[in-house]
Amino acid sequence: MEGLNIEQRHGKARVRVARVWRSKQGRHFMVEWNVSISLLSDCLNAYLQDDNSDIVATDTMKNTVYAKAKECSDQLSVEEFAIQLAKHFVSYYRQVTSAIVNIVEKPWERVHIDGQPHEHGFKLGSERHTTEVIVQKSGALQITSGVEGLAVLKTTKSGFEGFIRDKYTALPDTRERILATEVTGSWRYSYESIFNIPQKSLYFTERYLDVKKVLMDTFFGCPKEGVYSPSVQSTLYQMAKAILSRFHDVSSVKLKMPNIHFLPLNLSTKDNIIVKFEDDVYLPTDEPHGSIEASVSRISSKM
């Protein structure tokens, strides 16, 4: 049937791999990654002519993840591994024009026993390090890193007032409330070619940790006084702006911050007050919750 347009890609999703590196001093380092691969390739004949001769099998993609993990004799960041994978697919297969690699790193953290780091012991943390890497056959590159599940809460220095009021509004103004959210964030790096990325070992891992620290420092403020939040929107913007101000190789930031409510609790009967709220007893609830997200970028950048 003529007059049709087809856009296609294919890949392998949720390939789980763990890698352990053992230093000469006896300390072990490990990562666990959940890898998804998507290839843009010239394999239209598979769709139109029942001809699979130009298809890279998804099982081959899965096996490639394990083979490339084996080849990584030195410890590397999740971003570096994604770049290596994507470079392989666009260089090894003439049919592949672009490779998109998404990886989520499981948060295994080294344990400390009696104040000392354990040589080979790890515990599962909370927030997850993510990345999306896109490599084209020309060498053009896009790197986006991120964090998922960064749960933060402060018990004061938060309010919400002056919003639109109409006949459906029941929420009172307040300058005293709990502010809690679970941050999902991503930041796009300005590197546009595989030939100009930083060569420093574990550069992107260090940058991830630094960005996460800036997010939390901006959310909480200084340890004694904290910082007042007039809205989730305002705090989100300050967090994104802080990243762009601190890291000049980040061109744009996207943050999603649901407002997870802690509702003031009052209980009474017709004759008796059981619980009177005095900024002390709350009902935690995450359904329904407010949904706030925004992208902030330098004027010349594209998210």
mmCIF file of C-alpha atoms in Angstrom:
data_model
loop_
_atom_site.group_PDB
_atom_site.id
_atom_site.type_symbol
_atom_site.label_atom_id
_atom_site.label_comp_id
_atom_site.label_asym_id
_atom_site.label_seq_id
_atom_site.Cartn_x
_atom_site.Cartn_y
_atom_site.Cartn_z
ATOM 1 C CA MET A 1 0.000 0.000 0.000
ATOM 2 C CA GLU A 2 1.591 3.272 -1.117
ATOM 3 C CA GLY A 3 1.338 6.651 0.570
ATOM 4 C CA LEU A 4 2.477 5.413 3.971
ATOM 5 C CA ASN A 5 5.378 6.590 6.102
ATOM 6 C CA ILE A 6 7.188 4.348 8.573
ATOM 7 C CA GLU A 7 9.438 5.352 11.461
ATOM 8 C CA GLN A 8 10.968 2.454 13.311
ATOM 9 C CA ARG A 9 13.493 1.413 15.909
ATOM 10 C CA HIS A 10 14.149 -1.765 17.800
ATOM 11 C CA GLY A 11 16.145 -2.782 20.824
ATOM 12 C CA LYS A 12 16.457 -4.756 24.038
ATOM 13 C CA ALA A 13 15.066 -3.574 27.364
ATOM 14 C CA ARG A 14 15.838 -4.355 31.011
ATOM 15 C CA VAL A 15 19.134 -6.183 30.539
ATOM 16 C CA ARG A 16 20.509 -6.573 34.057
ATOM 17 C CA VAL A 17 24.249 -6.833 34.571
ATOM 18 C CA ALA A 18 26.532 -6.574 37.593
ATOM 19 C CA ARG A 19 30.268 -5.923 37.427
ATOM 20 C CA VAL A 20 32.883 -6.315 40.177
ATOM 21 C CA TRP A 21 36.369 -4.823 40.085
ATOM 22 C CA ARG A 22 39.049 -5.964 42.533
ATOM 23 C CA SER A 23 41.875 -3.580 43.345
ATOM 24 C CA LYS A 24 45.438 -4.741 44.013
ATOM 25 C CA GLN A 25 44.991 -3.608 47.610
ATOM 26 C CA GLY A 26 42.078 -6.034 48.056
ATOM 27 C CA ARG A 27 39.144 -3.626 47.962
ATOM 28 C CA HIS A 28 36.184 -4.561 45.754
ATOM 29 C CA PHE A 29 34.044 -2.142 43.742
ATOM 30 C CA MET A 30 30.743 -3.164 42.206
ATOM 31 C CA VAL A 31 27.846 -1.816 40.162
ATOM 32 C CA GLU A 32 24.512 -3.232 39.077
ATOM 33 C CA TRP A 33 22.986 -1.760 35.924
ATOM 34 C CA ASN A 34 19.634 -2.150 34.193
ATOM 35 C CA VAL A 35 20.336 -1.473 30.513
ATOM 36 C CA SER A 36 17.938 -0.660 27.684
ATOM 37 C CA ILE A 37 19.113 -0.275 24.089
ATOM 38 C CA SER A 38 17.287 1.189 21.106
ATOM 39 C CA LEU A 39 18.767 1.229 17.605
ATOM 40 C CA LEU A 40 17.782 3.410 14.663
ATOM 41 C CA SER A 41 18.837 1.412 11.641
ATOM 42 C CA ASP A 42 18.220 0.740 7.989
ATOM 43 C CA CYS A 43 16.170 -2.433 8.287
ATOM 44 C CA LEU A 44 12.976 -1.461 6.489
ATOM 45 C CA ASN A 45 13.043 -4.685 4.474
ATOM 46 C CA ALA A 46 12.145 -6.568 7.642
ATOM 47 C CA TYR A 47 8.902 -4.616 7.789
ATOM 48 C CA LEU A 48 8.158 -4.425 4.069
ATOM 49 C CA GLN A 49 9.754 -7.483 2.445
ATOM 50 C CA ASP A 50 9.905 -10.150 5.189
ATOM 51 C CA ASP A 51 13.695 -9.867 4.955
ATOM 52 C CA ASN A 52 15.574 -9.914 8.282
ATOM 53 C CA SER A 53 19.080 -9.708 6.834
ATOM 54 C CA ASP A 54 19.633 -6.124 8.092
ATOM 55 C CA ILE A 55 18.368 -6.668 11.636
ATOM 56 C CA VAL A 56 20.674 -6.732 14.655
ATOM 57 C CA ALA A 57 18.963 -9.338 16.815
ATOM 58 C CA THR A 58 17.863 -8.100 20.228
ATOM 59 C CA ASP A 59 19.427 -11.211 21.770
ATOM 60 C CA THR A 60 22.730 -10.066 20.249
ATOM 61 C CA MET A 61 22.257 -6.693 21.944
ATOM 62 C CA LYS A 62 21.753 -8.444 25.283
ATOM 63 C CA ASN A 63 24.911 -10.510 24.821
ATOM 64 C CA THR A 64 26.835 -7.373 23.826
ATOM 65 C CA VAL A 65 26.027 -5.786 27.182
ATOM 66 C CA TYR A 66 27.654 -8.707 28.994
ATOM 67 C CA ALA A 67 30.630 -8.806 26.623
ATOM 68 C CA LYS A 68 31.311 -5.082 26.952
ATOM 69 C CA ALA A 69 30.995 -5.301 30.747
ATOM 70 C CA LYS A 70 33.635 -8.050 30.676
ATOM 71 C CA GLU A 71 35.930 -5.872 28.544
ATOM 72 C CA CYS A 72 35.820 -3.023 31.075
ATOM 73 C CA SER A 73 38.894 -3.976 33.059
ATOM 74 C CA ASP A 74 38.934 -0.620 34.868
ATOM 75 C CA GLN A 75 36.139 0.826 36.956
ATOM 76 C CA LEU A 76 34.002 3.288 34.998
ATOM 77 C CA SER A 77 30.881 5.407 35.357
ATOM 78 C CA VAL A 78 27.460 4.407 34.079
ATOM 79 C CA GLU A 79 27.704 7.224 31.507
ATOM 80 C CA GLU A 80 31.038 5.934 30.208
ATOM 81 C CA PHE A 81 29.626 2.425 29.848
ATOM 82 C CA ALA A 82 26.588 3.754 27.972
ATOM 83 C CA ILE A 83 28.873 5.679 25.602
ATOM 84 C CA GLN A 84 30.983 2.586 24.957
ATOM 85 C CA LEU A 85 27.891 0.513 24.191
ATOM 86 C CA ALA A 86 26.390 3.104 21.873
ATOM 87 C CA LYS A 87 29.705 3.644 20.057
ATOM 88 C CA HIS A 88 29.956 -0.097 19.465
ATOM 89 C CA PHE A 89 26.569 -0.369 17.788
ATOM 90 C CA VAL A 90 27.026 2.600 15.436
ATOM 91 C CA SER A 91 30.571 1.624 14.458
ATOM 92 C CA TYR A 92 30.214 -2.177 14.242
ATOM 93 C CA TYR A 93 27.010 -2.344 12.188
ATOM 94 C CA ARG A 94 26.789 -0.409 8.933
ATOM 95 C CA GLN A 95 22.977 -0.453 9.131
ATOM 96 C CA VAL A 96 22.838 1.375 12.481
ATOM 97 C CA THR A 97 22.711 5.165 12.252
ATOM 98 C CA SER A 98 22.011 6.000 15.914
ATOM 99 C CA ALA A 99 22.092 4.145 19.215
ATOM 100 C CA ILE A 100 20.162 5.164 22.322
ATOM 101 C CA VAL A 101 21.276 3.604 25.605
ATOM 102 C CA ASN A 102 19.375 4.105 28.860
ATOM 103 C CA ILE A 103 20.792 2.745 32.107
ATOM 104 C CA VAL A 104 19.562 2.800 35.693
ATOM 105 C CA GLU A 105 22.179 2.075 38.352
ATOM 106 C CA LYS A 106 21.013 0.217 41.441
ATOM 107 C CA PRO A 107 22.236 2.100 44.543
ATOM 108 C CA TRP A 108 24.588 -0.371 46.180
ATOM 109 C CA GLU A 109 26.645 1.481 48.807
ATOM 110 C CA ARG A 110 29.732 0.342 50.688
ATOM 111 C CA VAL A 111 29.001 -0.533 54.317
ATOM 112 C CA HIS A 112 31.030 0.695 57.273
ATOM 113 C CA ILE A 113 31.749 -1.593 60.219
ATOM 114 C CA ASP A 114 33.093 -0.044 63.443
ATOM 115 C CA GLY A 115 33.638 3.170 61.515
ATOM 116 C CA GLN A 116 35.745 1.492 58.831
ATOM 117 C CA PRO A 117 34.773 0.935 55.161
ATOM 118 C CA HIS A 118 34.250 -2.746 54.441
ATOM 119 C CA GLU A 119 36.466 -4.186 51.699
ATOM 120 C CA HIS A 120 33.713 -6.165 49.984
ATOM 121 C CA GLY A 121 30.413 -5.433 51.814
ATOM 122 C CA PHE A 122 27.575 -3.370 50.343
ATOM 123 C CA LYS A 123 24.032 -2.363 51.316
ATOM 124 C CA LEU A 124 21.174 -1.133 49.148
ATOM 125 C CA GLY A 125 20.578 2.620 49.239
ATOM 126 C CA SER A 126 17.639 4.640 47.960
ATOM 127 C CA GLU A 127 17.990 7.064 45.044
ATOM 128 C CA ARG A 128 19.099 5.754 41.654
ATOM 129 C CA HIS A 129 21.636 7.165 39.188
ATOM 130 C CA THR A 130 20.323 7.236 35.607
ATOM 131 C CA THR A 131 21.671 8.128 32.203
ATOM 132 C CA GLU A 132 20.571 8.351 28.591
ATOM 133 C CA VAL A 133 23.239 8.446 25.897
ATOM 134 C CA ILE A 134 22.551 8.971 22.199
ATOM 135 C CA VAL A 135 25.394 8.424 19.727
ATOM 136 C CA GLN A 136 25.120 8.889 15.978
ATOM 137 C CA LYS A 137 27.345 7.317 13.361
ATOM 138 C CA SER A 138 28.929 10.748 12.770
ATOM 139 C CA GLY A 139 30.116 10.824 16.389
ATOM 140 C CA ALA A 140 27.489 13.333 17.479
ATOM 141 C CA LEU A 141 26.614 12.819 21.121
ATOM 142 C CA GLN A 142 23.940 13.637 23.693
ATOM 143 C CA ILE A 143 24.472 12.798 27.369
ATOM 144 C CA THR A 144 21.743 13.193 29.962
ATOM 145 C CA SER A 145 22.274 12.070 33.543
ATOM 146 C CA GLY A 146 19.759 11.984 36.335
ATOM 147 C CA VAL A 147 18.533 10.878 39.719
ATOM 148 C CA GLU A 148 15.365 8.994 40.635
ATOM 149 C CA GLY A 149 13.800 8.489 44.052
ATOM 150 C CA LEU A 150 15.601 11.291 45.930
ATOM 151 C CA ALA A 151 13.198 11.588 48.889
ATOM 152 C CA VAL A 152 13.634 14.740 50.988
ATOM 153 C CA LEU A 153 11.573 16.367 53.756
ATOM 154 C CA LYS A 154 11.790 19.348 56.058
ATOM 155 C CA THR A 155 9.454 19.916 58.994
ATOM 156 C CA THR A 156 9.326 23.726 58.833
ATOM 157 C CA LYS A 157 10.416 26.734 56.740
ATOM 158 C CA SER A 158 7.716 26.048 54.154
ATOM 159 C CA GLY A 159 4.453 27.761 53.298
ATOM 160 C CA PHE A 160 1.910 28.338 50.579
ATOM 161 C CA GLU A 161 -0.274 31.430 50.380
ATOM 162 C CA GLY A 162 -1.690 34.024 48.013
ATOM 163 C CA PHE A 163 -2.923 31.486 45.441
ATOM 164 C CA ILE A 164 -6.143 31.784 43.417
ATOM 165 C CA ARG A 165 -9.296 31.433 45.480
ATOM 166 C CA ASP A 166 -12.720 30.546 44.138
ATOM 167 C CA LYS A 167 -15.804 28.646 45.213
ATOM 168 C CA TYR A 168 -13.944 25.312 45.043
ATOM 169 C CA THR A 169 -11.002 26.380 47.217
ATOM 170 C CA ALA A 170 -10.799 24.908 50.707
ATOM 171 C CA LEU A 171 -7.036 25.075 51.325
ATOM 172 C CA PRO A 172 -6.055 27.754 53.862
ATOM 173 C CA ASP A 173 -3.025 29.989 53.519
ATOM 174 C CA THR A 174 -0.079 28.874 55.624
ATOM 175 C CA ARG A 175 3.482 29.870 56.404
ATOM 176 C CA GLU A 176 4.157 26.747 58.441
ATOM 177 C CA ARG A 177 3.940 23.244 56.949
ATOM 178 C CA ILE A 178 5.966 20.129 56.221
ATOM 179 C CA LEU A 179 7.523 20.101 52.751
ATOM 180 C CA ALA A 180 8.200 16.620 51.387
ATOM 181 C CA THR A 181 8.910 15.412 47.869
ATOM 182 C CA GLU A 182 10.598 12.663 45.887
ATOM 183 C CA VAL A 183 12.808 14.323 43.306
ATOM 184 C CA THR A 184 13.191 12.926 39.813
ATOM 185 C CA GLY A 185 15.794 15.007 38.037
ATOM 186 C CA SER A 186 17.813 14.985 34.849
ATOM 187 C CA TRP A 187 20.510 17.245 33.484
ATOM 188 C CA ARG A 188 21.814 17.499 29.943
ATOM 189 C CA TYR A 189 25.534 17.917 29.408
ATOM 190 C CA SER A 190 26.876 20.296 26.785
ATOM 191 C CA TYR A 191 29.236 17.752 25.187
ATOM 192 C CA GLU A 192 28.178 17.268 21.568
ATOM 193 C CA SER A 193 30.762 14.785 20.312
ATOM 194 C CA ILE A 194 32.313 11.548 21.514
ATOM 195 C CA PHE A 195 35.653 13.199 20.807
ATOM 196 C CA ASN A 196 35.376 15.994 23.416
ATOM 197 C CA ILE A 197 34.050 14.254 26.528
ATOM 198 C CA PRO A 198 36.169 14.468 29.716
ATOM 199 C CA GLN A 199 38.862 11.832 29.953
ATOM 200 C CA LYS A 200 39.144 11.896 33.739
ATOM 201 C CA SER A 201 38.295 8.537 35.259
ATOM 202 C CA LEU A 202 34.832 8.419 36.878
ATOM 203 C CA TYR A 203 34.225 12.073 35.939
ATOM 204 C CA PHE A 204 30.474 11.591 35.515
ATOM 205 C CA THR A 205 30.142 9.649 38.777
ATOM 206 C CA GLU A 206 31.754 12.539 40.648
ATOM 207 C CA ARG A 207 29.526 15.007 38.813
ATOM 208 C CA TYR A 208 26.432 12.978 39.758
ATOM 209 C CA LEU A 209 27.377 13.082 43.437
ATOM 210 C CA ASP A 210 28.123 16.818 43.227
ATOM 211 C CA VAL A 211 24.812 17.604 41.495
ATOM 212 C CA LYS A 212 22.897 15.563 44.068
ATOM 213 C CA LYS A 213 24.615 17.496 46.868
ATOM 214 C CA VAL A 214 23.672 20.834 45.284
ATOM 215 C CA LEU A 215 20.055 19.689 44.984
ATOM 216 C CA MET A 216 19.891 18.786 48.665
ATOM 217 C CA ASP A 217 21.848 21.817 49.897
ATOM 218 C CA THR A 218 19.484 24.128 48.017
ATOM 219 C CA PHE A 219 16.379 22.322 49.242
ATOM 220 C CA PHE A 220 17.394 22.357 52.920
ATOM 221 C CA GLY A 221 19.507 25.509 53.279
ATOM 222 C CA CYS A 222 22.140 25.934 56.011
ATOM 223 C CA PRO A 223 21.967 23.492 58.937
ATOM 224 C CA LYS A 224 20.844 25.944 61.624
ATOM 225 C CA GLU A 225 18.414 28.327 59.939
ATOM 226 C CA GLY A 226 17.463 26.407 56.778
ATOM 227 C CA VAL A 227 15.795 28.329 53.945
ATOM 228 C CA TYR A 228 12.164 29.332 53.537
ATOM 229 C CA SER A 229 10.171 27.811 50.675
ATOM 230 C CA PRO A 230 7.137 29.863 49.532
ATOM 231 C CA SER A 231 6.112 27.048 47.149
ATOM 232 C CA VAL A 232 7.397 23.841 45.600
ATOM 233 C CA GLN A 233 7.652 25.812 42.347
ATOM 234 C CA SER A 234 10.020 28.351 43.875
ATOM 235 C CA THR A 235 12.192 25.694 45.500
ATOM 236 C CA LEU A 236 12.328 23.675 42.280
ATOM 237 C CA TYR A 237 13.527 26.715 40.346
ATOM 238 C CA GLN A 238 16.189 27.557 42.920
ATOM 239 C CA MET A 239 17.467 23.968 42.799
ATOM 240 C CA ALA A 240 17.672 23.938 39.004
ATOM 241 C CA LYS A 241 19.295 27.388 38.896
ATOM 242 C CA ALA A 242 21.893 26.299 41.455
ATOM 243 C CA ILE A 243 22.936 23.385 39.233
ATOM 244 C CA LEU A 244 23.307 25.612 36.168
ATOM 245 C CA SER A 245 25.247 28.191 38.184
ATOM 246 C CA ARG A 246 27.637 25.633 39.664
ATOM 247 C CA PHE A 247 28.286 23.320 36.697
ATOM 248 C CA HIS A 248 29.156 25.023 33.438
ATOM 249 C CA ASP A 249 29.102 21.800 31.409
ATOM 250 C CA VAL A 250 25.390 21.336 32.223
ATOM 251 C CA SER A 251 23.163 23.055 29.672
ATOM 252 C CA SER A 252 19.683 22.244 31.010
ATOM 253 C CA VAL A 253 17.941 20.736 34.018
ATOM 254 C CA LYS A 254 14.547 19.048 34.353
ATOM 255 C CA LEU A 255 13.036 18.427 37.786
ATOM 256 C CA LYS A 256 9.839 16.668 38.797
ATOM 257 C CA MET A 257 8.872 17.238 42.439
ATOM 258 C CA PRO A 258 5.503 15.885 43.633
ATOM 259 C CA ASN A 259 4.179 17.629 46.728
ATOM 260 C CA ILE A 260 3.764 14.726 49.156
ATOM 261 C CA HIS A 261 1.301 15.925 51.753
ATOM 262 C CA PHE A 262 1.489 15.700 55.538
ATOM 263 C CA LEU A 263 -1.953 16.859 56.617
ATOM 264 C CA PRO A 264 -2.521 18.577 59.968
ATOM 265 C CA LEU A 265 -4.455 16.192 62.201
ATOM 266 C CA ASN A 266 -7.398 17.290 64.326
ATOM 267 C CA LEU A 267 -9.684 14.753 65.990
ATOM 268 C CA SER A 268 -12.785 15.552 67.985
ATOM 269 C CA THR A 269 -16.250 14.395 68.881
ATOM 270 C CA LYS A 270 -19.268 16.543 69.589
ATOM 271 C CA ASP A 271 -18.267 16.676 73.236
ATOM 272 C CA ASN A 272 -14.513 16.189 73.265
ATOM 273 C CA ILE A 273 -11.296 17.263 71.512
ATOM 274 C CA ILE A 274 -9.182 14.134 71.093
ATOM 275 C CA VAL A 275 -6.261 15.682 69.175
ATOM 276 C CA LYS A 276 -5.730 19.416 68.648
ATOM 277 C CA PHE A 277 -3.180 20.178 65.969
ATOM 278 C CA GLU A 278 -0.278 22.280 67.219
ATOM 279 C CA ASP A 279 2.274 21.722 64.460
ATOM 280 C CA ASP A 280 2.964 18.284 65.867
ATOM 281 C CA VAL A 281 0.709 15.433 64.664
ATOM 282 C CA TYR A 282 0.185 14.847 60.929
ATOM 283 C CA LEU A 283 -1.475 12.366 58.613
ATOM 284 C CA PRO A 284 1.080 11.305 55.955
ATOM 285 C CA THR A 285 -0.485 10.651 52.554
ATOM 286 C CA ASP A 286 0.854 10.350 49.035
ATOM 287 C CA GLU A 287 -2.486 10.048 47.216
ATOM 288 C CA PRO A 288 -3.544 12.418 45.866
ATOM 289 C CA HIS A 289 -0.463 14.608 45.673
ATOM 290 C CA GLY A 290 0.520 17.799 43.948
ATOM 291 C CA SER A 291 2.479 17.400 40.704
ATOM 292 C CA ILE A 292 5.082 20.042 39.919
ATOM 293 C CA GLU A 293 7.728 19.847 37.199
ATOM 294 C CA ALA A 294 9.742 22.254 35.098
ATOM 295 C CA SER A 295 12.717 22.473 32.765
ATOM 296 C CA VAL A 296 15.300 25.230 33.145
ATOM 297 C CA SER A 297 17.979 25.779 30.534
ATOM 298 C CA ARG A 298 20.538 28.257 29.359
ATOM 299 C CA ILE A 299 19.124 30.476 26.602
ATOM 300 C CA SER A 300 21.232 28.826 23.898
ATOM 301 C CA SER A 301 20.629 25.203 24.977
ATOM 302 C CA LYS A 302 18.067 22.595 23.959
ATOM 303 C CA MET A 303 16.555 20.247 26.555
#
